[in-house]
Structures are given as structure tokens and as C-alpha cells.
Coordinates of C-alpha atoms and ligand atoms in Angstrom, one line a residue:
M20 CA 111.4 101.4 99.1
S21 CA 110.4 100.6 96.0
E22 CA 111.3 97.4 94.5
K23 CA 114.6 96.9 93.3
F24 CA 115.8 94.9 89.9
D25 CA 118.8 93.7 88.2
V26 CA 117.5 95.0 85.4
I27 CA 114.3 97.0 83.5
V28 CA 113.3 97.2 80.7
I29 CA 111.4 100.0 78.8
G30 CA 109.4 97.8 75.3
S31 CA 109.1 94.3 74.8
G32 CA 108.9 94.3 70.8
P33 CA 111.6 92.0 69.2
A34 CA 114.7 94.4 70.9
G35 CA 113.4 94.6 74.4
Y36 CA 111.6 91.0 74.7
V37 CA 115.0 89.2 73.9
A38 CA 117.0 91.4 76.0
A39 CA 114.4 90.5 79.1
I40 CA 114.1 87.2 78.1
R41 CA 118.2 86.9 77.8
A42 CA 118.3 88.9 81.2
A43 CA 117.0 86.7 83.0
Q44 CA 118.6 83.6 82.4
L45 CA 121.3 85.0 82.3
G46 CA 120.1 85.2 86.3
L47 CA 119.3 88.5 86.9
K48 CA 116.1 90.4 88.8
T49 CA 114.4 91.0 85.0
A50 CA 111.2 93.8 85.0
C51 CA 110.2 94.5 80.8
V52 CA 107.9 97.2 81.1
E53 CA 105.4 97.4 78.1
K54 CA 102.4 100.4 77.2
W55 CA 100.4 98.8 73.8
R56 CA 97.3 98.0 74.5
D57 CA 95.2 95.7 72.3
E58 CA 92.3 97.2 71.2
T59 CA 89.9 96.0 73.8
G60 CA 92.2 97.8 76.6
K61 CA 94.3 95.1 78.1
G62 CA 98.6 95.5 77.8
V63 CA 100.6 93.5 75.3
N64 CA 104.3 92.4 74.7
G65 CA 105.9 92.3 71.6
G66 CA 105.8 96.1 70.2
T67 CA 105.4 97.0 65.8
C68 CA 107.3 93.8 65.2
L69 CA 104.3 91.4 66.4
N70 CA 101.0 93.7 66.6
V71 CA 101.6 96.0 63.1
G72 CA 104.6 94.7 61.5
C73 CA 106.8 92.5 59.6
I74 CA 104.3 89.1 61.5
P75 CA 100.5 90.6 60.5
S76 CA 102.4 91.9 57.1
K77 CA 103.9 88.4 56.7
A78 CA 100.6 87.4 57.0
L79 CA 98.3 88.8 54.6
L80 CA 101.3 89.0 52.2
D81 CA 100.8 84.5 52.2
S82 CA 96.9 85.3 52.8
S83 CA 97.0 87.3 49.5
Y84 CA 99.9 85.3 47.6
K85 CA 98.4 81.7 48.3
Y86 CA 94.4 83.6 46.1
H87 CA 96.9 84.8 43.2
E88 CA 98.7 81.5 42.9
A89 CA 95.2 79.7 43.4
K90 CA 93.2 81.9 40.6
D91 CA 96.6 83.2 38.6
E92 CA 99.1 80.2 38.8
L93 CA 97.9 76.6 39.5
A94 CA 97.2 76.5 35.6
I95 CA 100.8 75.9 34.3
H96 CA 100.7 72.6 36.6
G97 CA 96.9 71.7 35.4
I98 CA 95.7 72.5 38.0
S99 CA 91.5 74.6 36.9
T100 CA 90.3 76.9 39.6
K101 CA 87.6 77.8 38.8
G102 CA 84.7 81.1 41.2
V103 CA 88.3 81.7 43.4
D104 CA 87.6 84.3 45.5
I105 CA 89.3 86.3 48.9
N106 CA 86.7 87.0 52.2
V107 CA 88.7 89.5 53.3
P108 CA 87.1 90.3 56.9
S109 CA 88.2 86.5 56.8
M110 CA 91.9 86.7 56.0
I111 CA 92.7 89.9 58.7
A112 CA 90.9 87.7 61.0
R113 CA 94.0 84.8 60.7
K114 CA 95.7 88.2 60.7
A115 CA 95.1 89.2 64.2
Q116 CA 94.3 85.2 65.3
I117 CA 98.0 85.3 64.4
V118 CA 99.2 88.4 66.5
K119 CA 96.9 86.9 69.4
Q120 CA 98.7 84.0 69.1
L121 CA 102.1 85.5 68.5
T122 CA 101.4 88.5 72.6
G123 CA 100.6 85.6 74.5
G124 CA 103.2 83.7 73.8
I125 CA 105.4 86.3 75.0
A126 CA 103.5 86.5 78.1
G127 CA 103.7 83.0 78.4
L128 CA 107.3 83.4 77.6
F129 CA 108.3 85.6 80.9
K130 CA 106.2 83.8 82.8
S131 CA 108.8 80.9 82.4
N132 CA 112.0 82.6 82.0
G133 CA 111.1 84.5 85.8
V134 CA 110.3 89.0 83.9
T135 CA 108.7 90.1 85.6
S136 CA 105.8 91.6 83.2
L137 CA 105.0 95.0 84.0
F138 CA 101.7 97.2 81.7
G139 CA 102.1 101.4 81.8
T140 CA 104.5 103.7 80.7
G141 CA 108.3 103.8 81.9
K142 CA 110.0 106.4 82.4
L143 CA 113.4 106.6 82.8
L144 CA 114.8 109.7 85.8
A145 CA 117.8 110.4 86.7
G146 CA 120.3 108.1 89.0
K147 CA 118.7 104.2 87.3
K148 CA 115.1 105.4 88.6
V149 CA 112.2 103.7 85.9
E150 CA 109.5 105.7 86.5
V151 CA 105.8 103.6 85.4
T152 CA 102.3 104.5 84.8
D153 CA 100.0 102.2 84.8
F154 CA 96.4 102.3 83.0
D155 CA 94.5 103.4 86.0
G156 CA 97.3 106.3 86.5
K157 CA 99.1 104.6 89.1
V158 CA 102.6 104.7 89.5
V159 CA 105.0 103.4 90.9
V160 CA 108.7 104.0 91.1
Y161 CA 111.6 101.7 90.7
E162 CA 115.1 101.7 90.6
A163 CA 117.3 99.1 89.0
E164 CA 121.2 98.7 88.0
N165 CA 120.8 98.7 85.0
V166 CA 118.0 100.4 82.5
I167 CA 117.7 99.4 79.0
L168 CA 115.6 101.0 76.0
A169 CA 114.0 99.4 73.5
S170 CA 111.0 102.4 72.6
G171 CA 111.4 102.2 69.6
S172 CA 109.8 104.3 66.4
F173 CA 106.6 105.0 64.8
P174 CA 105.5 106.1 60.8
I175 CA 106.6 109.5 59.8
N176 CA 104.0 111.9 58.7
I177 CA 104.1 114.2 56.2
P178 CA 102.1 117.2 55.8
P179 CA 100.8 116.9 52.3
A180 CA 99.1 113.3 53.6
A181 CA 97.9 113.6 56.5
V182 CA 96.7 110.7 57.5
D183 CA 92.9 111.0 58.8
N184 CA 92.8 106.6 59.6
D185 CA 89.8 106.1 56.8
V186 CA 90.9 107.1 53.2
I187 CA 94.8 108.4 54.2
V188 CA 96.3 105.2 56.3
N189 CA 99.8 104.5 57.7
S190 CA 100.7 101.6 58.1
T191 CA 99.2 100.4 60.5
G192 CA 95.7 101.0 59.1
A193 CA 96.7 99.5 55.5
L194 CA 97.7 96.3 57.8
E195 CA 93.6 97.1 58.6
F196 CA 91.4 97.0 55.3
S197 CA 87.3 95.8 55.3
T198 CA 87.3 95.7 52.2
I199 CA 89.7 96.0 49.1
P200 CA 89.9 99.3 47.0
K201 CA 89.7 99.1 43.7
R202 CA 92.6 102.2 43.4
L203 CA 95.3 102.3 45.8
G204 CA 97.8 105.0 46.1
V205 CA 100.9 104.1 48.0
I206 CA 103.4 107.1 49.1
G207 CA 107.2 106.1 49.3
A208 CA 108.8 102.6 47.3
G209 CA 110.5 101.8 50.0
V210 CA 110.1 98.3 51.7
I211 CA 107.6 98.9 54.2
G212 CA 105.9 100.2 50.9
L213 CA 106.6 97.8 48.5
E214 CA 105.1 95.7 50.7
L215 CA 102.3 96.8 51.5
G216 CA 101.5 97.5 48.2
S217 CA 101.8 93.5 47.1
V218 CA 99.0 92.4 49.4
W219 CA 96.4 94.4 48.1
N220 CA 98.8 94.5 44.2
R221 CA 96.7 90.8 44.5
L222 CA 94.2 91.3 45.4
G223 CA 93.2 93.1 42.7
S224 CA 93.8 96.6 43.6
K225 CA 95.0 99.3 41.3
V226 CA 98.0 100.4 42.8
V227 CA 100.3 103.6 42.2
V228 CA 103.0 103.9 44.5
L229 CA 104.6 107.3 43.7
E230 CA 108.3 107.4 45.1
A231 CA 110.7 111.3 45.1
L232 CA 114.1 109.1 44.5
D233 CA 114.9 109.4 40.9
S234 CA 115.8 105.4 41.3
F235 CA 113.5 102.6 42.4
L236 CA 116.1 100.6 45.7
A237 CA 118.1 103.8 45.4
I238 CA 120.3 102.1 48.7
M239 CA 119.9 98.6 47.2
D240 CA 122.1 97.5 44.8
Q241 CA 120.7 99.2 41.7
Q242 CA 121.4 94.8 39.7
I243 CA 119.3 93.6 42.0
A244 CA 117.0 97.3 42.2
K245 CA 116.8 97.2 38.3
E246 CA 115.3 93.2 38.3
T247 CA 113.1 93.4 40.9
Q248 CA 111.5 96.8 39.6
K249 CA 111.2 95.0 36.5
I250 CA 109.2 92.1 37.5
L251 CA 106.8 94.2 40.7
T252 CA 105.9 96.0 37.3
K253 CA 104.7 93.4 35.6
Q254 CA 102.7 91.8 37.7
G255 CA 100.9 94.8 37.7
M256 CA 102.5 97.4 39.7
D257 CA 102.7 101.1 38.9
I258 CA 105.9 103.0 40.4
R259 CA 106.5 106.3 40.5
T260 CA 109.9 107.6 40.6
S261 CA 111.3 110.8 40.1
S262 CA 107.7 111.8 41.9
R263 CA 107.4 113.6 44.9
V264 CA 104.2 114.0 46.6
T265 CA 103.2 117.2 47.5
G266 CA 99.6 117.7 48.3
S267 CA 96.2 115.5 49.1
K268 CA 93.0 116.6 48.8
V269 CA 90.3 114.2 50.4
T270 CA 86.2 114.6 48.7
G271 CA 83.4 112.5 51.0
K272 CA 85.9 108.3 49.9
E273 CA 88.8 109.8 47.2
V274 CA 91.8 111.3 47.9
T275 CA 93.3 113.1 44.9
V276 CA 96.7 113.1 45.8
T277 CA 99.4 116.0 43.9
F278 CA 102.8 114.9 43.2
L279 CA 105.8 116.7 40.6
D280 CA 107.3 114.7 38.2
K281 CA 110.6 114.6 37.6
D282 CA 110.3 117.2 34.9
G283 CA 108.4 119.6 37.9
K284 CA 105.1 119.4 36.1
E285 CA 102.8 119.0 38.8
Q286 CA 100.7 115.4 38.5
H287 CA 97.4 114.5 39.7
E288 CA 95.9 110.5 40.5
T289 CA 92.8 109.7 42.5
F290 CA 92.3 106.9 45.2
D291 CA 90.1 105.4 47.1
K292 CA 92.7 105.3 49.5
L293 CA 96.1 105.8 50.1
I294 CA 98.8 104.4 52.2
V295 CA 102.1 106.8 53.5
C296 CA 104.7 105.1 54.1
V297 CA 107.0 106.9 54.2
G298 CA 109.7 105.7 56.6
R299 CA 110.3 105.4 60.7
R300 CA 111.4 107.1 63.2
P301 CA 113.2 106.7 66.2
Y302 CA 110.2 106.6 69.5
T303 CA 111.3 108.7 73.2
E304 CA 108.3 111.1 74.1
N305 CA 107.8 110.6 77.8
L306 CA 110.6 108.5 77.9
L307 CA 113.0 110.9 79.7
A308 CA 113.5 112.7 82.9
G309 CA 115.2 116.1 81.7
D310 CA 117.6 115.1 84.5
S311 CA 118.6 110.9 82.9
G312 CA 121.1 111.3 81.6
V313 CA 120.8 110.4 78.1
N314 CA 120.9 112.0 75.1
L315 CA 119.5 111.8 71.4
D316 CA 121.9 112.0 68.5
E317 CA 121.0 115.2 65.6
R318 CA 118.6 112.7 64.2
G319 CA 116.4 112.2 67.3
F320 CA 117.9 108.7 68.2
I321 CA 118.6 107.5 71.2
F322 CA 122.7 107.3 71.1
V323 CA 125.0 104.8 71.6
N324 CA 128.9 103.5 71.0
E325 CA 129.1 100.2 69.4
F326 CA 127.7 98.4 71.8
C327 CA 124.7 99.6 73.0
A328 CA 125.8 102.1 76.5
T329 CA 124.0 105.1 76.2
N330 CA 126.0 108.1 77.9
A331 CA 124.3 107.2 81.0
P332 CA 126.5 104.8 83.1
G333 CA 124.2 101.4 84.1
V334 CA 121.8 102.5 80.3
W335 CA 121.8 101.3 77.1
A336 CA 119.2 101.7 74.0
I337 CA 118.4 99.0 71.9
G338 CA 116.0 97.9 68.2
D339 CA 114.7 101.4 66.8
V340 CA 115.6 103.8 68.7
V341 CA 119.4 103.6 68.1
R342 CA 121.6 103.8 64.8
G343 CA 121.7 101.7 62.1
P344 CA 118.6 99.3 60.4
M345 CA 115.6 99.2 61.8
L346 CA 114.9 95.9 61.1
A347 CA 113.1 93.3 63.7
H348 CA 116.1 90.5 64.0
K349 CA 118.6 93.7 64.1
G350 CA 117.6 94.9 67.5
S351 CA 116.5 91.1 69.1
E352 CA 120.9 90.9 68.3
E353 CA 121.2 94.2 70.8
G354 CA 119.5 92.5 73.0
V355 CA 121.2 89.4 73.8
M356 CA 124.3 91.9 72.8
V357 CA 123.5 93.8 76.0
A358 CA 122.2 91.1 78.7
E359 CA 124.8 89.6 77.8
R360 CA 127.5 92.8 78.8
I361 CA 125.4 93.5 82.0
A362 CA 126.3 90.0 83.8
G363 CA 129.7 90.7 82.8
Q364 CA 130.4 89.3 79.3
K365 CA 132.4 90.2 76.6
T366 CA 129.7 89.5 74.1
Q367 CA 129.7 91.7 70.7
M368 CA 127.8 92.1 67.6
N369 CA 128.6 92.2 63.9
Y370 CA 126.4 94.9 62.5
D371 CA 128.6 93.6 59.2
I372 CA 126.2 91.8 58.1
I373 CA 122.7 92.0 58.8
P374 CA 120.5 90.4 55.8
N375 CA 118.1 92.6 55.2
V376 CA 114.4 91.5 52.6
I377 CA 111.8 92.7 51.5
Y378 CA 108.8 89.4 51.3
T379 CA 107.1 90.8 48.3
H380 CA 107.1 87.7 45.4
P381 CA 109.9 86.4 44.7
E382 CA 112.0 87.9 47.8
V383 CA 114.5 90.7 47.0
A384 CA 117.0 89.6 49.8
S385 CA 120.8 91.5 50.8
V386 CA 123.5 90.8 53.5
G387 CA 127.0 92.6 53.4
K388 CA 128.1 95.7 50.4
T389 CA 125.9 96.5 47.4
E390 CA 128.7 97.4 44.3
E391 CA 128.1 100.5 44.7
Q392 CA 129.9 100.7 47.8
I393 CA 132.7 98.2 46.8
K394 CA 133.2 100.5 43.3
A395 CA 132.7 103.0 45.4
S396 CA 134.8 102.5 48.0
G397 CA 137.6 101.4 45.8
E398 CA 138.2 97.7 46.3
P399 CA 139.6 95.5 43.2
Y400 CA 136.6 93.4 43.5
N401 CA 134.6 90.1 40.9
I402 CA 131.2 89.0 40.7
G403 CA 128.8 85.9 39.9
T404 CA 125.6 86.0 39.1
F405 CA 123.3 82.7 38.5
P406 CA 119.4 83.5 36.8
F407 CA 116.3 81.4 38.9
S408 CA 115.9 80.4 35.0
A409 CA 118.8 77.8 34.9
S410 CA 118.3 76.8 38.8
G411 CA 116.2 73.2 37.6
R412 CA 114.6 73.5 41.5
A413 CA 112.6 76.6 40.7
M414 CA 111.9 74.9 37.1
A415 CA 109.7 72.9 38.6
A416 CA 108.2 75.1 40.7
N417 CA 107.7 77.2 38.1
E418 CA 109.2 80.2 40.0
T419 CA 112.1 81.4 37.5
Q420 CA 112.7 84.5 38.0
G421 CA 115.5 87.1 39.3
L422 CA 118.7 85.6 40.0
V423 CA 121.3 85.4 42.9
K424 CA 124.6 87.4 43.1
I425 CA 127.4 87.2 45.4
I426 CA 130.6 89.3 45.6
A427 CA 134.0 89.6 46.1
H428 CA 137.1 90.5 46.8
A429 CA 139.3 90.8 43.9
V430 CA 142.2 89.7 46.0
T431 CA 141.5 87.7 49.3
D432 CA 138.6 86.4 47.5
R433 CA 136.6 87.1 50.8
I434 CA 132.7 87.5 49.8
L435 CA 132.0 91.0 50.4
G436 CA 128.2 91.2 50.0
A437 CA 125.2 89.1 48.1
H438 CA 122.1 90.0 46.7
I439 CA 119.1 88.2 45.4
V440 CA 116.0 88.4 43.7
G441 CA 114.5 85.4 43.4
P442 CA 112.1 82.2 45.1
S443 CA 112.6 82.4 48.9
A444 CA 115.2 84.4 48.4
A445 CA 114.3 85.3 52.2
D446 CA 115.8 82.3 53.3
L447 CA 118.8 81.7 51.0
I448 CA 120.7 85.0 51.5
Q449 CA 121.5 83.6 55.4
Q450 CA 123.5 80.9 53.7
V451 CA 125.5 83.5 52.2
A452 CA 125.2 85.6 56.2
I453 CA 126.7 82.4 57.8
A454 CA 129.4 81.6 55.0
M455 CA 130.5 86.0 55.3
E456 CA 130.4 84.9 59.3
F457 CA 132.3 82.9 59.0
G458 CA 134.2 84.9 56.9
S459 CA 134.6 82.3 53.6
S460 CA 136.2 83.1 50.0
A461 CA 133.1 82.5 47.2
E462 CA 135.8 79.2 46.3
D463 CA 135.7 78.1 50.0
L464 CA 131.1 78.1 49.1
G465 CA 132.2 77.5 45.5
M466 CA 133.7 74.1 46.6
M467 CA 130.6 72.9 48.9
V468 CA 128.1 69.6 48.2
F469 CA 125.2 71.6 47.8
G470 CA 121.9 69.3 48.0
H471 CA 120.7 68.6 44.6
P472 CA 117.4 69.7 43.5
T473 CA 117.4 72.3 45.1
L474 CA 117.2 76.3 45.5
S475 CA 120.0 76.4 47.2
E476 CA 122.5 75.5 44.1
T477 CA 122.3 79.7 42.8
I478 CA 123.9 79.7 45.4
H479 CA 126.9 77.6 44.6
E480 CA 127.0 78.3 41.3
A481 CA 127.0 81.9 41.3
A482 CA 129.5 81.6 44.0
L483 CA 131.6 78.8 41.3
A484 CA 130.6 81.8 38.8
V485 CA 132.4 84.3 40.7
H486 CA 136.1 82.7 38.7
G487 CA 133.9 82.1 36.2
H488 CA 133.6 77.4 36.7
A489 CA 130.3 78.0 37.0
I490 CA 129.0 74.4 35.6
H491 CA 125.1 74.9 34.9
I492 CA 125.2 78.3 33.1
A493 CA 128.0 80.0 30.3
N494 CA 130.8 82.0 32.4
K495 CA 131.2 85.7 31.3
K496 CA 134.8 85.0 32.1
K497 CA 137.2 82.2 31.6
R498 CA 139.8 80.7 34.1
Ligands
FAD519 P1 109.0 98.4 68.2 O1 109.6 96.8 68.5 O2 108.5 99.6 68.0 O3 108.9 98.3 69.9 C1 108.9 99.1 70.8 C2 107.9 99.0 72.2 O4 107.8 99.9 72.9 C3 106.4 99.6 71.6 O5 105.5 98.3 72.3 C4 105.9 100.0 72.7 O6 105.1 100.3 73.4 C5 106.8 100.2 73.6 N1 107.5 101.8 74.6 C6 107.3 102.7 74.0 N2 107.7 104.2 74.2 C7 107.7 103.6 76.5 C8 107.0 104.0 77.2 N3 107.7 104.3 77.9 N4 106.8 103.2 78.0 C9 106.7 101.6 78.0 N5 106.8 101.1 76.5 C10 106.8 101.6 76.0 N6 111.5 94.7 60.2 C11 111.6 92.9 60.4 O7 113.6 92.6 60.4 N7 111.8 92.3 58.9 C12 110.1 92.7 58.5 O8 109.6 92.1 57.5 C13 109.3 93.5 58.5 N8 108.3 94.1 58.0 C14 107.9 95.5 59.3 C15 106.9 95.6 58.9 C16 105.4 96.5 58.8 C17 103.9 96.6 58.6 C18 105.9 97.7 59.6 C19 105.4 98.5 60.8 C20 107.6 97.4 60.4 C21 107.9 95.6 60.2 N9 110.0 96.0 60.3 C22 110.4 95.2 59.8 C23 110.5 96.6 61.0 C24 110.1 95.6 62.3 O9 108.6 96.1 63.2 C25 111.5 97.0 63.8 O10 112.3 97.1 63.2 C26 110.7 96.2 65.2 O11 110.3 96.8 65.0 C27 112.0 97.4 66.0 O12 112.1 96.7 67.3 P2 112.3 97.4 69.0 O13 112.2 96.7 70.0 O14 113.0 97.9 68.8 O15 110.4 98.3 68.4
AMP520 P1 111.4 103.6 53.3 O1 112.3 105.1 55.0 O2 112.3 102.1 53.7 O3 110.2 103.2 54.1 O4 111.5 104.7 52.2 C1 110.5 105.5 52.5 C2 110.6 105.8 50.8 O5 109.2 107.2 50.0 C3 112.0 106.4 50.0 O6 111.9 105.7 49.3 C4 110.9 108.2 50.5 O7 112.4 109.5 49.4 C5 110.8 108.4 49.9 N1 109.6 109.5 50.3 C6 110.0 110.8 51.5 N2 108.9 110.9 51.1 C7 108.0 111.2 50.1 C8 107.3 112.1 49.1 N3 106.6 112.7 49.9 N4 107.1 112.2 47.2 C9 107.2 110.3 47.7 N5 107.7 109.8 48.1 C10 108.6 110.5 49.6

């Protein structure tokens, strides 16, 4: 008889490991299967997020920003720095150490919560059976009352720029450069492209970002996107929209990229390294037996309903492998929802209030609807904005670029969306997200007492500005 679990999770990224821990907390006998191996061949938990995604990219963003700050930003405070240098292998080693610590931390959390950790490749068979093939090829079949598929996603490859893991890399390779490329090309001005481009731009690479679409950050609020483009361009990033890459040729240690400009004319640029960041695809390879009963949608995601149930009873799917934004926190919350529903609770998730952040400097963050989406829906709305240049705290920190924008319904005053480019935008946006979750109006937020001097006061002032009541800026409209 094979061992039976209440819950088997396939994949231990932020969706899967959170689901497994929550299920175990609820008293369910839980196992989590993971096939990721570190450079020594040992199994590791944490998925894309911890190993090659959110965490390592933020480690390099923080290191590179500190270098840039020490070199170029401290003089204004009266601090002189000379001979500031960066040791790239040390920076990469620090990142690796953080990854090791955090992935090891998940092993510890599994142990303390009583989750059985299984290393190997999991495959869903018919009848909620899970076949696990370990790293030595040994196969064991487990049974489960419920199976949660959390197999994540992988980077999209495009034929015009095939990754060779030397000159042409994807986001994973871009976390491992041992020297600073003199000329760096980035294909795709999405979140990942802008973050990785920023890392190497700060360290001295001449960065060119090639984006096929005509507009920059097309799905974001366009006022914020335009401001962001201006700021990043000022930092030296050469962002070229309407530039579709059609080919590349590697010669020795450099690559010449061919792209079509806005007039359809062929252009060429030569780089020492090229990062391909054109999006990610759901990962379902070898995950489902032919008779597993689980359906994919037309884009290759596992098909699920609003509670992440697949069409096979007792089989659920969460995270990047299902519809919705490919964000770690979206998958984690789906994991909690599914574990609690398996345990008989009626947990739901609010997909309308998921914050989204780009960790450039300054950060770009948004929650809820953009002005363009609201306009298209025909809903009447008011806008309040407040620039960081009018914030005393931002001035003290010499972080005055950017603005906060809050959009509220013109009749109900309920906050529909908030968009920020500016210092600590990632943390500031959460304040509006909390307010939105509790159904706050712009007036509610405006009536709250905010500490002084804080960056949070920009949220307060933007909320007040929705009705023309901002104090520290001339209001466009007075009421
Ligand atoms: P994953 O993290 O991809 O984990 C899936 C796991 O399943 C993997 O470990 C995989 O090995 C395993 N697996 C797959 N198939 C099997 C199988 N058959 N058997 C066993 N195991 C299997 N998101 C944010 O929210 N914030 C950020 O700042 C951010 N930065 C990012 C930066 C980069 C460079 C990248 C690449 C991504 C970033 N993301 C960020 C996205 C984030 O990493 C993903 O949204 C998140 O990791 C998805 O979680 P997941 O659990 O669904 O999948
Ligand atoms: P994201 O999906 O947010 O990671 O962003 C990926 C970006 O890559 C999108 O903005 C795409 O328009 C862009 N992209 C995809 N293919 C190409 C290409 N061949 N040349 C330039 N940009 C591309």
C-alpha cells in the first residue's frame, strides 16, 4: 500500500510552500514535492521566487543601488566618497548566501509544521495519485485526498534571440554575470527587464532596452508610466519603444541584435550581453498524466475557477501556472485560500486588490484600476495627485522624484485605484491597498491622521487632493 496524504502539493515556490504550510497548520497530513536542485545537485525549496526571482533580483538591486548611492548620491549630504568600487563576485556571492538562507528556511518551516518534504518530479495520475520520481530515478506513487498543483512558470524564449547562457541569457543568467558588461541589451521593457537593466545600469553598463510595443509599461497607468520612463531615461537607460527584435548574431563575445524601429526600418545594436525578458509561460511539462482529468486553457494555463479548483474533483492549481498576474504574493494567497477550503472553510480571495511593484529606483507601484481602465469602463471618477517634491520627508531624504495618484469614484468616492512612482512606493501602496480592502473612500483616507514627517503623508495629501483639499500643494480644483 502506498502512503496516503490529505494533501500533496506539487511545487514549493511561494504558492506551493505556503499552501503546504497552511494545510499542515490546519491539521491536514501534507507532503510537498519539489524537483529544483541547487548547483551541488541537492533538492531545494522556494521555486523561482527564492532561487532565481524576487529575492535574488532584489539582493542585486539593493547592492547596486548602494554602490550608486555611495558613488553619486552622497555628495549632496556633504559626504565625500572617493575610490568607491564594486566587487561583482562578492555581490553575487552575497545574493547566493541570501538565497541559501531563505531556501533553507523553508526546509525548517516544513519541519516545524510537519510537512513531509519530497524531492523529485511529481506527476498527477488519475484518481488523485501522485507519482514521484526522485533524483536517482526511483519511482513511488502516493495517494491523496487533495492535490494542489503549483508548478510555476518559466521564461519565454524567442527564436530571434536564442539563449546560449553565455552572451544571450534569460533572467536567471542575468543574476550571475561575473563582470559588468560594457554594453548591455535588454529585450522587453517589462518588470523583470527594467529591474535587471537597472542593476547593471547602476554598475556602469550602457543599457539599451528594446520594447516591441509603442507605449512604455502599456498596462500601467500611463501618467505614472510616462513619469517612470522620464526618470529611468535620466538615469541613463536608453529605452526604445516600437523596437521589435527580429534577429541576433553572436560573434565571439558579442551579439549584434537586429530590430525594426517605429518606421519599420531595420536597425542594429551590438552588445556584450543580451538579456531576454519577454515574459513567462505556465510550466506544465510532465506534470499531468494523459488521464489526470485536468484541463488547460487556450493559453496553456491550468484551467481553474475563482477558488482555484480544476475541473478534476479534489485537484486544485495555484500561482503562476494559473490565470492572473504572475506575482509571488498572488500565488501565496491562492495557496492559503485552497488549503483553507480543503479544510472546510469558505475562504475567498480578492483578485481586484493585488499590489504590483517594479523595484526600480524610485519604485513604481500600483493597486486597483488604472485611469485608462476606469475611463474605458465609463465610470465617473476624480483624481488626486501629490508630488514627492512637495513632501518634507522626501526632501530631507533627497528623494523628490515622482508622485502619488489616487483615483476615486465620482459618486461614491470609493477608491478605485492608486499608482505611485517614488521613494518606498512598494510599501506606500500597501496603505492604499488596505484602505481599499476595507472599502475606504478618498475622504476616509483624507480624514485619517498621518504621522509627520513621513512619506505616507503623500498618500494623505493625494487623497485630500481628490476633492481639491490638499494642503501642501495648490489644488487644481477647489470645493
Ligand atoms: P514557482 O516559484 O515557479 O515555483 C514552482 C516550483 O515548482 C519550482 O520550484 C519548480 O521546480 C517546481 N515544479 C514544477 N514542476 C514540478 C514537478 N512536476 N514536480 C516537482 N516540482 C515541480 N514576483 C513578485 O511578486 N515580486 C517580485 O519582486 C518578483 N520579482 C521577480 C524577479 C524575477 C527575475 C523573476 C524571474 C520573477 C519575479 N517575480 C516576482 C515572479 C515570481 O517569482 C513568481 O510569480 C513566483 O515565483 C510564482 O510562484 P509559484 O509558486 O507559482 O511558482
Ligand atoms: P512582461 O510580460 O511584463 O515580462 O514584458 C515582456 C515585454 O517584452 C513585453 O512588453 C513585450 O512587448 C516585450 N517583447 C516581446 N517580444 C519582443 C521582441 N521580439 N522585441 C522586443 N520586445 C518584445
